[in-house]
Amino acid sequence: MGFFFQKISVFFILVTSGALFAQGTLKEYKKAIIIDSLFRNKVLNSPSSFHWLDTNLMWYVNNSTDGKKYLLVDPVQKTQKECFDHNALASLLSKEFNEEVDSKDIDISRLEFNQDLSELTFIYGEAKVSHNLQANTLTIIDPEGGKRDSDRRYWGNRFDEKSNPPVVSPDSTMTAFIKNDNLYIKDRATEEENRLSYDGAPGFFYSTYIKWSPDSKKIMAYKVRPGDDRKIYFVESSPEDQFQPKLQSRDYLKPGDELPFKSPQLFLVDSKKHIQVPTDEFSHQFGLNRIDWREDSRAFTFEYNQRGHQAYKIIEVNASTGKVKVLVNETSDTFIDYSSKKYRYDVEDGKEIIWTSERDGWNHIYLYDGNGQVKKQLTKGDWVVREVIHVDEGNREVYFTASGMDKDQDPYFLHYCKVDFEGKNFTRFTKEDGNHSVTFSEDYTYYVDQYSKVDTPPVTVLKSAKNSKKVMDLQQADHSELLKEGWIAPEVFTAKGRDGVTDIWGVIVRPTSFDPTKTYPVIEYIYAGPHSSFVPKDFRSYYWSMSSIAELGFIVVQIDGMGTSNRSKAFHDVCWQNLKDGGFPDRKLWIKAAAKKYPYMNADKVGIYGTSAGGQNSAAALVFNSDFYDVAVSSCGCHDNRMDKIWWNEQFMGYPIGPHYAASSNIENAAKMQGNLMLILGEVDDNVDPSTTMQFANALIKANKNFELVTIPGMGHSSGGDFGERKRKDFFVKHLMGVEPPAWEEVYE
């Protein structure tokens, strides 16, 4: 009897293995590499941007069956008609420039109509061109008007405190400047110089960032005590302009580094008086920013972000006395999400302040008076204000986006609303089940509402802001051609998280060859950075790498676990000083629940991949969660938060640096790694220090762990480009399917 069951088991393994091993073949590979182009331009009537004129007319570009159509919409007449013939314009350009012009080379993102709609300007190549629609003629306005600033601004550049030019007073009579680390003024008529400060020194000098009061009678200037000057270095092995390698460096402050200290000072110009501003309320600085004078010159204000991000203040300095007043004092026991949830708007020169806060457990809008007292909480409930988009001072209304208001909808769907300064007359501009994108007219009388879901193509309608009623239909997207190519919509799936109560949301992506009788390994695409949420909510025909990898014979999923943003404060706080968590307890339950519903999902063969924060997460899957994950590909990951940029990591891991940093480190815990791991690294990554990957590799080697390291010459912060994508696919096919990938020469011929 035992032998019989043994033979049955062997037969079952062979049968299921055969179904599995039929995947990852040359045929699937060839389909995977063309799937993006196969699905491209297969969704019609899905415009992506809308442009209002101040006449309450609106134009947009529609991708119709006949090509691009430029449509002009009149809300009053409820009509839309073609503005001009795009192909005819390309023909005109061909004659003007004596070359064949493809209409797609016309930069419509920079196209503008004049007010009577008789003329439009646009960019073609490096030229700014005017098209007279009535005479059907072209004029080159500026041969180089289309050039864009090609200089790449590096995110980590230190603020230059010493090189700003002298600053002329608003009344043009005086100039303020820094000399020998101190503040001076010069009378522009007499050239007479006067020294205003005497306390500047090379180690605590006055910045050239000087701000005059609007009445030209006062100056705000601040002293700076410099912080650390840390740089990262890397070798560009294969530069394009020379044979020998280049050594590169970047400014790159890391958690724990000493930061500059700024001390704002007040100067009264007529009396040449220097008033010292006490620093007690802003002594432990991560940063001071947004230094602004009140319009009536009575005071200047600035925002103070405390080191550790558990306090954030708006501070006002009296321009007569230098007395400091705290207008807003936002505090948190964990962290303040200052980079994505903070909003401030000063009403009537500071008589009131619009402010957002998570103090009641959800991000909401508050109204303060000018003395720093809360007048009213304008929004309230178990839902999230995502962004304030407009404050109408005249009508005393705040326009904003929100999510989570509808219990029968995805809690991440964006909806558009407004509320007045009394917290009353709450208005919803969108209610339909879907993720909304709204473009208001300049006077907020009308708006275009486009909404979709991952499995439902977009609907575009024109609505009246007065009653949120539809004025007219604009477009209904048609994805019939996409369906003919075998496209399968992603499935939205929810399961309970670690607390057994909270819904965790994600999507399931299946290959076009999907067969429910087969068995599919599961691959998770992860990005668990706490600064946002990441599972797609809009309709797309192609989901970057997910669609392509699924085509090899995998089920690919993406999930927003606890610790990510845009839910409650408690949901978000899971990440605090604990980035190794990465929402993994929720992710594992979600995948198990999906596999229980769909037995063809093999939850015993699970891979994971990600880039940047997702690179840290994917490696952490094998370091801290190898009980569930088997294979990981980690690209450009931060494997120890002490090695990465200061602002991102201190915001969520806190300050000072403590044992919790080591506890979340893939490097410190490398000996725990189990499974098959590939690390992909761009050698000139100036976003995440490349050394963090190399140190992780070093720790794995010391722990006698087997892994693969792929370093790509000349590449910056990325997922590895085409080469990395090939390596990633092969790694999953080999280690999750047990199939030897086909030769690249065959796949990419």
XYZ file of C-alpha atoms in Angstrom:
749
model
C 0.000 0.000 0.000
C 2.869 2.385 0.924
C 4.612 1.582 -2.397
C 1.375 2.394 -4.285
C 1.077 5.812 -2.662
C 4.781 6.408 -3.242
C 4.331 5.760 -6.974
C 1.260 8.015 -7.078
C 3.279 10.801 -5.383
C 6.134 10.410 -7.868
C 3.636 10.484 -10.750
C 2.030 13.650 -9.342
C 5.405 15.367 -8.988
C 6.340 14.464 -12.549
C 3.021 15.709 -13.929
C 3.104 19.020 -12.052
C 6.796 19.483 -12.781
C 6.115 18.917 -16.461
C 3.485 21.643 -16.432
C 5.906 23.929 -14.653
C 8.931 23.147 -16.806
C 7.001 23.931 -19.979
C 7.434 27.577 -18.925
C 10.549 29.738 -19.256
C 11.223 28.471 -22.765
C 12.551 30.305 -25.805
C 8.971 30.965 -26.921
C 8.081 32.643 -23.621
C 11.307 34.647 -23.661
C 10.641 36.010 -27.129
C 7.116 36.992 -26.114
C 8.385 38.600 -22.897
C 10.804 40.953 -24.661
C 8.196 42.247 -27.122
C 5.217 42.420 -24.787
C 5.657 46.162 -24.133
C 5.713 47.032 -27.835
C 2.913 44.536 -28.480
C 0.659 46.390 -26.030
C 1.836 49.892 -26.934
C -0.686 52.309 -28.474
C -3.493 49.778 -28.223
C -5.756 51.916 -26.040
C -7.648 54.623 -27.922
C -9.494 57.704 -26.671
C -7.353 58.012 -23.557
C -6.007 61.600 -23.449
C -3.434 62.293 -20.783
C -3.336 66.065 -20.290
C -5.797 68.949 -20.449
C -5.085 72.656 -20.926
C -7.484 75.364 -19.768
C -7.427 78.861 -21.227
C -8.508 81.833 -19.117
C -11.570 82.107 -21.346
C -12.850 78.857 -19.808
C -12.120 77.011 -23.016
C -10.063 73.842 -22.839
C -7.995 71.925 -25.378
C -6.513 68.451 -25.291
C -5.002 65.835 -27.571
C -6.963 62.649 -28.174
C -5.462 59.462 -29.574
C -8.245 58.484 -31.930
C -8.482 55.821 -34.625
C -7.442 58.515 -37.108
C -4.355 59.519 -35.151
C -3.886 62.542 -32.913
C -6.839 64.904 -32.743
C -6.429 68.331 -31.158
C -9.808 69.148 -29.659
C -11.187 72.419 -28.319
C -13.936 72.153 -25.703
C -16.526 74.857 -24.974
C -18.307 74.073 -21.658
C -21.047 76.655 -22.245
C -21.972 75.384 -25.699
C -21.204 71.788 -24.658
C -19.201 71.209 -27.818
C -15.800 69.892 -28.779
C -14.236 70.301 -32.190
C -10.842 70.005 -33.816
C -8.504 72.946 -33.180
C -6.141 72.249 -36.068
C -4.823 69.426 -38.203
C -1.705 67.978 -36.610
C -0.595 66.176 -39.773
C -1.071 69.345 -41.816
C 1.140 71.147 -39.308
C 3.830 68.489 -39.781
C 3.562 69.033 -43.526
C 4.044 72.782 -43.076
C 7.096 72.144 -40.917
C 8.531 69.842 -43.564
C 8.380 72.691 -46.073
C 9.716 75.305 -43.657
C 12.683 73.220 -42.490
C 13.186 71.437 -45.797
C 13.129 68.032 -44.121
C 10.631 65.279 -43.491
C 8.880 65.994 -40.200
C 7.076 63.347 -38.207
C 4.165 64.805 -36.247
C 5.315 63.010 -33.098
C 8.441 65.216 -33.075
C 6.335 68.277 -32.290
C 6.609 68.950 -28.557
C 2.954 69.179 -27.550
C 3.883 69.379 -23.867
C 4.981 72.955 -24.588
C 2.178 73.936 -26.954
C 0.231 77.132 -26.182
C -2.717 78.945 -27.773
C -3.128 82.688 -27.734
C -6.296 84.082 -26.222
C -8.371 84.389 -29.413
C -7.230 80.909 -30.513
C -5.883 82.253 -33.795
C -2.283 81.308 -33.115
C -0.349 78.633 -31.315
C 3.283 78.244 -30.367
C 5.124 74.972 -29.965
C 8.591 73.464 -29.957
C 10.137 71.641 -32.856
C 13.677 70.442 -32.267
C 15.532 73.426 -30.848
C 13.204 76.016 -32.343
C 10.210 77.814 -30.901
C 7.654 78.169 -33.703
C 4.426 80.134 -34.118
C 1.581 78.777 -36.258
C -1.078 81.210 -37.494
C -4.144 78.995 -37.709
C -6.143 81.353 -39.896
C -3.432 82.073 -42.480
C -1.896 78.599 -42.052
C 1.598 80.077 -41.882
C 4.641 79.413 -39.701
C 7.064 81.838 -38.074
C 10.246 80.833 -36.264
C 10.199 82.930 -33.094
C 13.427 81.704 -31.572
C 15.780 79.252 -33.294
C 17.045 78.059 -29.910
C 13.858 78.565 -27.926
C 13.238 74.883 -27.584
C 16.487 74.109 -25.847
C 16.043 72.732 -22.369
C 18.454 73.009 -19.494
C 20.543 69.914 -19.928
C 22.520 70.410 -16.718
C 21.639 67.649 -14.333
C 21.120 69.043 -10.865
C 22.452 66.557 -8.365
C 20.042 66.097 -5.456
C 22.777 66.074 -2.806
C 24.612 69.301 -3.678
C 25.432 71.336 -0.600
C 23.676 74.689 -0.390
C 26.178 77.366 -1.370
C 26.099 79.904 1.458
C 28.915 82.096 0.115
C 28.366 82.760 -3.587
C 25.061 84.623 -3.887
C 25.407 88.106 -5.390
C 24.748 91.315 -3.415
C 21.062 91.951 -2.756
C 19.437 95.260 -3.722
C 16.754 96.655 -1.411
C 13.158 96.727 -2.712
C 13.301 100.537 -2.988
C 16.575 100.240 -4.957
C 18.483 102.645 -2.679
C 20.737 100.184 -0.848
C 22.697 97.013 -1.488
C 23.392 94.355 1.158
C 26.398 92.079 0.855
C 28.853 89.952 2.816
C 32.489 90.929 3.277
C 34.970 89.224 5.570
C 32.174 86.985 6.892
C 30.032 89.947 7.997
C 27.032 91.903 6.732
C 27.500 95.286 5.042
C 25.218 97.719 3.254
C 26.109 100.267 0.585
C 24.225 103.390 -0.385
C 23.780 103.083 -4.145
C 23.796 106.850 -4.652
C 26.822 107.787 -2.539
C 28.689 104.441 -2.606
C 29.070 104.774 1.177
C 29.535 101.430 2.938
C 28.389 100.616 6.456
C 29.127 97.519 8.446
C 26.106 96.082 10.258
C 27.531 92.980 11.953
C 30.709 92.347 13.891
C 30.207 88.761 15.071
C 30.863 86.876 11.829
C 33.927 84.633 11.670
C 35.248 81.918 9.317
C 33.802 79.199 11.560
C 30.473 80.989 12.075
C 29.997 83.304 9.126
C 27.170 85.287 7.600
C 25.527 83.669 4.603
C 25.070 85.540 1.329
C 21.433 84.399 1.488
C 20.113 87.835 2.566
C 16.469 88.960 2.681
C 15.347 92.589 2.819
C 12.013 93.466 4.336
C 9.470 94.779 1.794
C 9.725 98.294 3.289
C 13.558 98.282 2.827
C 14.079 99.196 6.482
C 15.127 95.809 7.844
C 17.296 92.865 6.867
C 17.206 89.226 7.813
C 20.653 87.662 7.531
C 21.771 84.485 9.188
C 25.047 83.130 10.463
C 26.106 79.612 9.554
C 28.251 77.178 11.486
C 29.223 74.625 8.797
C 28.607 70.932 9.263
C 30.416 67.883 7.925
C 31.680 67.788 4.355
C 31.176 64.125 3.484
C 31.627 62.841 -0.042
C 31.188 59.491 -1.713
C 33.683 58.333 -4.327
C 33.473 55.891 -7.175
C 35.441 54.981 -10.257
C 33.820 55.311 -13.670
C 35.625 52.447 -15.337
C 34.566 53.035 -18.940
C 34.021 56.748 -19.687
C 32.933 57.556 -23.216
C 35.343 60.446 -23.714
C 38.618 58.845 -22.644
C 40.342 55.487 -22.346
C 41.456 55.739 -18.717
C 38.927 55.543 -15.866
C 37.713 58.589 -13.942
C 37.422 59.124 -10.220
C 34.119 60.792 -9.358
C 32.876 62.307 -6.099
C 29.581 63.685 -4.818
C 28.473 65.599 -1.738
C 26.646 62.992 0.302
C 25.681 63.515 3.935
C 24.769 60.332 5.801
C 22.792 59.623 8.976
C 24.570 60.899 12.047
C 26.698 63.478 10.226
C 27.005 66.941 11.708
C 24.697 69.423 9.972
C 25.048 73.186 9.510
C 23.593 75.394 12.224
C 21.814 78.559 11.108
C 21.233 81.521 13.370
C 18.878 84.160 11.866
C 19.732 87.748 12.815
C 17.718 90.965 12.517
C 19.154 94.316 11.394
C 17.437 97.714 11.482
C 18.925 99.666 8.597
C 18.288 103.292 9.601
C 19.697 102.894 13.099
C 22.237 100.269 11.991
C 21.099 98.208 14.928
C 21.796 94.473 15.185
C 19.158 92.555 17.155
C 20.195 89.085 18.273
C 17.464 86.479 17.754
C 17.427 83.820 20.495
C 17.829 80.267 19.146
C 16.295 78.289 22.011
C 13.243 77.298 19.963
C 15.304 75.998 17.034
C 18.594 74.869 18.518
C 18.597 71.210 17.409
C 18.373 71.753 13.664
C 17.930 69.320 10.851
C 17.130 72.370 8.781
C 15.715 75.890 8.638
C 13.881 76.773 5.473
C 11.260 78.965 3.850
C 12.489 82.216 5.370
C 9.952 84.883 4.352
C 9.076 88.415 5.373
C 5.501 89.371 6.077
C 4.208 91.692 3.384
C 3.781 94.539 5.887
C 7.366 94.021 7.175
C 6.174 93.450 10.746
C 7.984 90.106 11.038
C 9.717 87.335 9.206
C 8.911 83.633 9.493
C 10.722 80.379 8.890
C 10.142 76.664 9.311
C 12.225 74.596 11.709
C 12.660 70.854 11.192
C 14.108 69.359 14.364
C 16.806 66.701 14.076
C 15.090 63.342 14.447
C 11.898 64.662 12.802
C 9.725 64.466 15.897
C 9.102 68.220 15.993
C 8.375 70.715 13.247
C 7.666 74.397 13.892
C 6.600 77.553 12.135
C 8.438 80.403 13.847
C 7.784 84.125 13.591
C 10.364 86.782 14.537
C 9.095 90.248 15.455
C 10.877 92.803 13.257
C 11.023 95.471 15.969
C 12.170 93.408 18.934
C 13.542 90.133 17.563
C 11.150 88.279 19.860
C 10.456 84.714 18.756
C 6.929 83.301 18.608
C 6.096 79.674 17.740
C 3.008 79.724 15.514
C 2.792 75.976 14.887
C 4.473 73.307 16.984
C 3.882 69.926 15.382
C 5.163 66.951 17.402
C 5.113 63.178 17.086
C 6.221 60.259 19.231
C 7.491 58.567 16.059
C 8.164 60.795 13.046
C 6.647 63.707 11.168
C 6.312 62.923 7.476
C 7.519 66.376 6.489
C 8.564 65.432 2.952
C 5.155 64.295 1.693
C 2.367 65.246 4.131
C 3.279 68.723 5.379
C 1.382 71.649 3.863
C 1.303 75.307 4.868
C -0.502 78.298 3.405
C -0.502 81.747 5.021
C -3.837 83.515 4.600
C -3.901 87.320 4.295
C -0.254 87.833 5.188
C -0.358 85.476 8.131
C -3.667 86.424 9.746
C -4.460 82.715 9.489
C -2.530 79.604 8.516
C -3.741 76.503 6.680
C -1.792 73.514 8.030
C -1.931 69.738 7.633
C -1.260 67.296 10.447
C -1.605 63.620 11.391
C -2.145 64.490 15.057
C -5.512 62.696 15.289
C -4.182 59.573 13.548
C -5.084 60.628 9.992
C -3.720 63.392 7.781
C -6.138 66.323 7.946
C -6.384 70.087 7.420
C -6.331 72.617 10.264
C -6.888 76.369 10.405
C -4.705 78.386 12.805
C -5.094 82.025 13.732
C -2.154 84.410 13.372
C -1.158 83.928 17.017
C -0.594 80.206 16.723
C -3.911 78.914 18.076
C -5.959 76.255 16.297
C -9.255 77.792 15.211
C -10.753 74.764 13.517
C -10.029 71.278 12.270
C -11.405 71.587 8.747
C -11.477 67.903 7.813
C -11.973 64.883 10.036
C -12.561 61.154 9.731
C -10.870 57.807 9.169
C -9.531 58.867 5.800
C -6.518 60.731 4.481
C -6.014 64.180 2.978
C -3.449 63.427 0.298
C -2.657 66.907 -1.035
C -3.928 70.475 -0.760
C -4.145 71.706 -4.338
C -5.648 75.195 -3.995
C -6.623 77.729 -1.341
C -9.290 80.226 -2.409
C -8.846 83.121 0.019
C -11.724 85.123 -1.432
C -14.298 82.405 -0.904
C -12.408 80.949 2.091
C -12.253 77.444 0.669
C -9.600 74.742 0.490
C -9.411 72.316 -2.446
C -7.684 68.991 -1.808
C -7.378 65.357 -2.761
C -8.289 62.579 -0.359
C -8.473 58.816 -0.205
C -10.147 56.193 1.954
C -13.538 57.907 2.292
C -15.520 55.119 0.608
C -15.713 51.791 2.405
C -16.679 50.026 -0.836
C -13.727 51.423 -2.809
C -9.982 50.904 -2.841
C -8.728 53.103 0.046
C -5.919 54.455 -2.127
C -8.188 55.891 -4.834
C -7.746 59.646 -5.186
C -10.854 61.814 -4.923
C -11.150 65.601 -5.198
C -12.944 67.704 -2.581
C -13.226 71.128 -1.021
C -14.215 72.493 2.392
C -14.637 76.014 3.724
C -12.647 77.685 6.499
C -15.356 76.792 9.015
C -15.010 73.110 8.274
C -18.433 73.192 6.629
C -19.898 72.904 3.118
C -17.801 69.869 2.359
C -18.035 69.141 -1.367
C -16.929 66.101 -3.326
C -16.100 66.658 -6.965
C -15.585 62.939 -7.612
C -17.446 59.902 -6.334
C -17.216 57.287 -9.088
C -15.407 54.058 -8.200
C -11.948 54.640 -9.607
C -8.719 56.579 -9.254
C -9.351 60.168 -10.299
C -7.241 62.872 -11.908
C -8.893 66.300 -12.110
C -7.852 69.413 -14.040
C -9.720 72.558 -12.947
C -10.290 75.586 -15.123
C -8.386 78.694 -14.048
C -11.379 80.114 -12.157
C -12.403 76.705 -10.790
C -15.773 76.893 -12.553
C -15.297 73.669 -14.531
C -13.064 70.660 -14.357
C -12.079 67.654 -16.412
C -12.407 64.412 -14.473
C -10.597 61.320 -15.741
C -10.832 58.111 -13.750
C -9.899 54.484 -14.203
C -8.921 51.297 -12.385
C -6.206 48.789 -13.235
C -8.842 46.605 -14.889
C -11.055 49.394 -16.275
C -9.885 51.837 -18.972
C -10.283 55.586 -18.353
C -13.439 57.610 -18.659
C -13.013 61.348 -19.318
C -15.837 63.775 -18.550
C -16.322 67.513 -18.179
C -18.079 68.618 -14.990
C -19.363 71.804 -13.386
C -17.706 72.736 -10.090
C -20.951 74.375 -8.954
C -22.795 71.098 -8.467
C -20.254 68.409 -9.478
C -22.641 67.371 -12.243
C -21.486 66.167 -15.624
C -21.584 68.798 -18.370
C -20.599 66.470 -21.192
C -18.775 63.258 -22.004
C -15.370 63.790 -23.553
C -13.903 60.324 -24.123
C -14.504 56.692 -23.257
C -11.314 54.708 -23.705
C -11.397 51.742 -26.072
C -9.035 48.851 -25.281
C -10.509 46.293 -27.683
C -7.251 46.157 -29.682
C -5.362 45.476 -26.476
C -7.654 42.566 -25.663
C -7.068 41.114 -29.130
C -3.358 40.872 -28.274
C -4.187 38.590 -25.361
C -3.891 41.232 -22.662
C -5.175 40.108 -19.275
C -6.156 42.767 -16.757
C -4.343 42.752 -13.415
C -6.561 41.570 -10.593
C -7.000 43.659 -7.466
C -6.697 41.399 -4.442
C -7.069 42.085 -0.718
C -6.257 40.025 2.355
C -6.077 40.716 6.057
C -2.763 41.927 7.440
C -0.849 40.822 10.501
C -3.448 42.281 12.863
C -6.224 40.193 11.314
C -8.276 43.352 10.767
C -6.582 45.689 8.303
C -7.057 45.075 4.598
C -3.823 44.859 2.621
C -4.180 45.793 -1.043
C -2.241 44.545 -4.034
C -2.477 43.348 -7.630
C -1.939 40.042 -9.403
C -0.424 40.065 -12.906
C -0.806 36.956 -15.072
C 0.861 36.057 -18.386
C -1.091 36.211 -21.649
C -0.595 32.436 -21.897
C -2.217 31.913 -18.501
C -3.597 28.408 -17.981
C -5.248 27.645 -14.612
C -4.253 23.983 -14.931
C -0.569 24.899 -14.727
C 1.445 25.725 -11.625
C 3.058 29.145 -11.440
C 5.858 30.292 -9.142
C 5.092 33.651 -7.566
C 7.342 36.692 -7.910
C 6.777 39.835 -5.891
C 7.865 43.226 -7.196
C 8.601 45.208 -4.048
C 9.117 48.833 -3.185
C 8.335 49.404 0.469
C 9.767 52.885 0.909
C 7.791 54.599 3.700
C 7.496 57.832 1.731
C 4.476 56.716 -0.328
C 2.355 53.804 -1.536
C 3.242 52.035 -4.761
C 0.703 49.522 -6.056
C -0.664 50.932 -9.348
C -4.221 52.242 -9.298
C -4.618 53.615 -12.841
C -5.279 51.637 -15.994
C -2.133 50.768 -17.913
C -1.581 48.408 -20.782
C 1.896 47.487 -19.582
C 3.261 47.346 -16.046
C 6.992 47.840 -16.573
C 8.958 44.746 -15.626
C 5.983 42.956 -14.069
C 4.236 42.273 -17.382
C 7.444 41.101 -19.038
C 8.515 38.782 -16.214
C 5.019 37.320 -15.908
C 5.173 36.413 -19.583
C 7.922 33.886 -18.828
C 5.428 31.805 -16.865
C 5.202 33.488 -13.482
C 2.469 35.095 -11.432
C 3.778 38.552 -10.476
C 2.313 40.504 -7.580
C 2.760 43.924 -6.016
C 1.573 44.756 -2.498
C 1.433 47.758 -0.166
C 2.161 46.329 3.274
C 2.138 48.118 6.597
C 4.848 50.724 6.990
C 4.044 52.397 3.671
C 2.155 55.668 3.454
C -1.309 57.000 2.520
C -3.260 55.093 5.146
C -3.561 55.856 8.857
C -0.670 57.153 10.955
C -0.626 53.820 12.829
C -0.348 51.913 9.529
C 2.612 54.102 8.569
C 4.339 54.019 11.977
C 5.167 50.331 11.588
C 8.261 51.416 9.652
C 9.659 53.685 12.365
C 13.183 52.671 13.382
C 12.321 49.321 11.790
C 12.831 49.406 8.033
C 13.734 45.721 7.981
C 10.043 45.001 8.634
C 9.195 46.116 5.097
C 5.595 45.000 5.601
C 6.741 41.382 5.234
C 4.326 39.911 7.804
C 1.472 41.357 5.708
C 3.013 40.380 2.368
C 3.424 36.746 3.326
C -0.177 36.514 4.556
C -1.406 38.220 1.377
C 0.434 35.809 -0.933
C -0.727 32.796 1.104
C -4.323 34.026 0.914
C -4.052 34.530 -2.858
C -2.547 31.046 -3.269
C -5.349 29.560 -1.188
C -7.901 31.129 -3.516
C -5.883 30.275 -6.636
C -4.119 26.892 -6.207
C -2.135 27.471 -9.411
C -0.101 30.055 -7.454
C 2.751 28.119 -5.885
C 3.391 29.795 -2.532
C 6.229 27.328 -1.917
C 8.240 28.884 -4.748
C 8.373 32.641 -4.199
C 10.802 35.141 -5.672
C 11.131 38.858 -5.091
C 12.887 41.799 -6.756
C 13.191 45.539 -6.315
C 15.370 48.598 -6.778
C 16.722 51.233 -4.369
C 14.554 50.952 -1.229
C 13.095 47.934 -3.025
C 16.639 46.626 -3.383
C 17.019 46.794 0.380
C 13.631 45.105 0.788
C 14.268 42.296 -1.699
C 17.580 41.380 -0.083
C 15.944 41.595 3.343
C 13.456 38.988 2.141
C 16.264 36.404 2.169
C 18.054 37.820 5.213
C 15.051 38.142 7.535
C 12.278 36.204 5.753
C 13.911 33.171 4.133
C 11.199 31.018 5.724
C 8.992 32.202 2.849
C 11.073 33.720 0.039
C 13.403 31.542 -2.027
C 14.970 33.802 -4.674
C 15.738 37.522 -4.697
C 17.211 40.007 -7.150
C 18.264 43.242 -5.471
C 19.221 46.287 -7.550
C 21.100 49.308 -6.188
C 19.844 48.622 -2.690
C 20.613 50.452 0.517
C 21.670 47.493 2.636
C 22.470 49.514 5.738
C 20.631 52.747 6.469
C 23.766 54.301 7.962
C 25.315 54.161 4.472
C 22.539 55.997 2.624
C 21.484 59.644 2.285
C 20.761 61.491 5.516
C 17.342 63.003 4.834
C 15.519 59.843 3.759
C 16.946 57.539 6.400
C 16.854 59.798 9.439
C 13.245 60.645 8.631
C 12.155 57.061 9.222
C 15.000 55.510 11.234
C 15.406 58.518 13.516
C 18.265 60.315 15.241
C 20.542 59.704 17.038
C 21.965 56.595 15.419
C 21.305 53.618 17.665
C 21.278 49.815 17.733
C 18.069 49.803 15.676
C 20.104 50.802 12.618
C 22.238 47.662 12.924
C 19.141 45.557 13.624
C 17.683 46.583 10.241
C 20.956 46.144 8.358
C 21.302 43.455 5.689
C 25.060 43.795 6.127
C 25.086 43.205 9.877
C 22.733 40.244 9.458
C 24.244 38.774 6.285
C 24.955 35.435 7.998
C 21.186 34.850 8.196
C 20.772 34.951 4.412
C 19.277 31.804 2.918
C 18.226 31.203 -0.684
C 19.417 32.372 -4.071
C 20.452 36.020 -4.225
C 21.583 38.253 -7.076
C 22.883 41.753 -6.430
C 22.828 44.276 -9.310
C 24.860 47.448 -8.994
C 25.465 50.513 -11.155
C 29.098 51.461 -10.604
C 28.401 55.220 -10.620
C 25.200 55.228 -8.550
C 25.066 58.635 -6.844
C 21.661 58.089 -5.271
C 22.497 55.109 -3.065
C 26.192 54.779 -2.228
C 27.487 51.779 -4.277
C 29.669 50.807 -1.326
C 26.605 49.600 0.548
C 26.159 46.792 -2.006
C 29.864 45.992 -1.962
C 29.892 45.882 1.842
C 26.907 43.538 1.758
C 28.762 41.354 -0.739
C 31.801 41.409 1.537
C 29.711 40.361 4.536
C 28.127 37.529 2.534
C 31.550 36.297 1.465
C 32.774 36.346 5.056
C 29.684 34.371 6.075
C 30.460 31.797 3.345
C 27.239 32.559 1.482
C 26.823 31.907 -2.215
C 25.379 34.723 -4.327
C 25.793 36.483 -7.666
C 27.073 40.023 -8.108
C 26.404 41.932 -11.334
C 28.156 45.304 -11.651
C 27.282 47.370 -14.709
C 29.951 49.814 -15.974
C 28.893 53.442 -16.328
C 25.410 52.871 -14.939
C 23.913 55.045 -12.240
C 20.963 54.383 -9.966
C 18.754 51.942 -11.820
C 17.343 48.436 -11.995
C 20.203 47.420 -14.259
C 18.934 48.468 -17.680
C 18.506 45.870 -20.419
C 21.444 43.818 -19.167
C 20.087 43.751 -15.632
C 16.636 42.795 -16.891
C 18.070 39.836 -18.791
C 20.053 38.680 -15.775
C 16.995 39.063 -13.529
C 14.779 36.990 -15.799
C 17.379 34.245 -16.185
C 17.930 34.097 -12.426
C 14.244 33.587 -11.691
C 13.778 31.029 -14.479
C 16.767 29.033 -13.298
C 16.072 29.084 -9.579
C 12.264 29.175 -9.403
C 11.455 26.966 -12.393
C 14.547 24.787 -12.395
C 14.928 25.500 -16.101
C 18.162 26.451 -17.836
C 17.421 29.738 -19.653
C 17.874 29.815 -23.430
C 20.984 31.430 -24.889
C 20.741 35.196 -25.265
C 21.824 34.936 -28.885
C 18.636 32.976 -29.567
C 16.359 35.202 -27.528
C 17.565 38.590 -28.725
C 18.451 37.781 -32.327
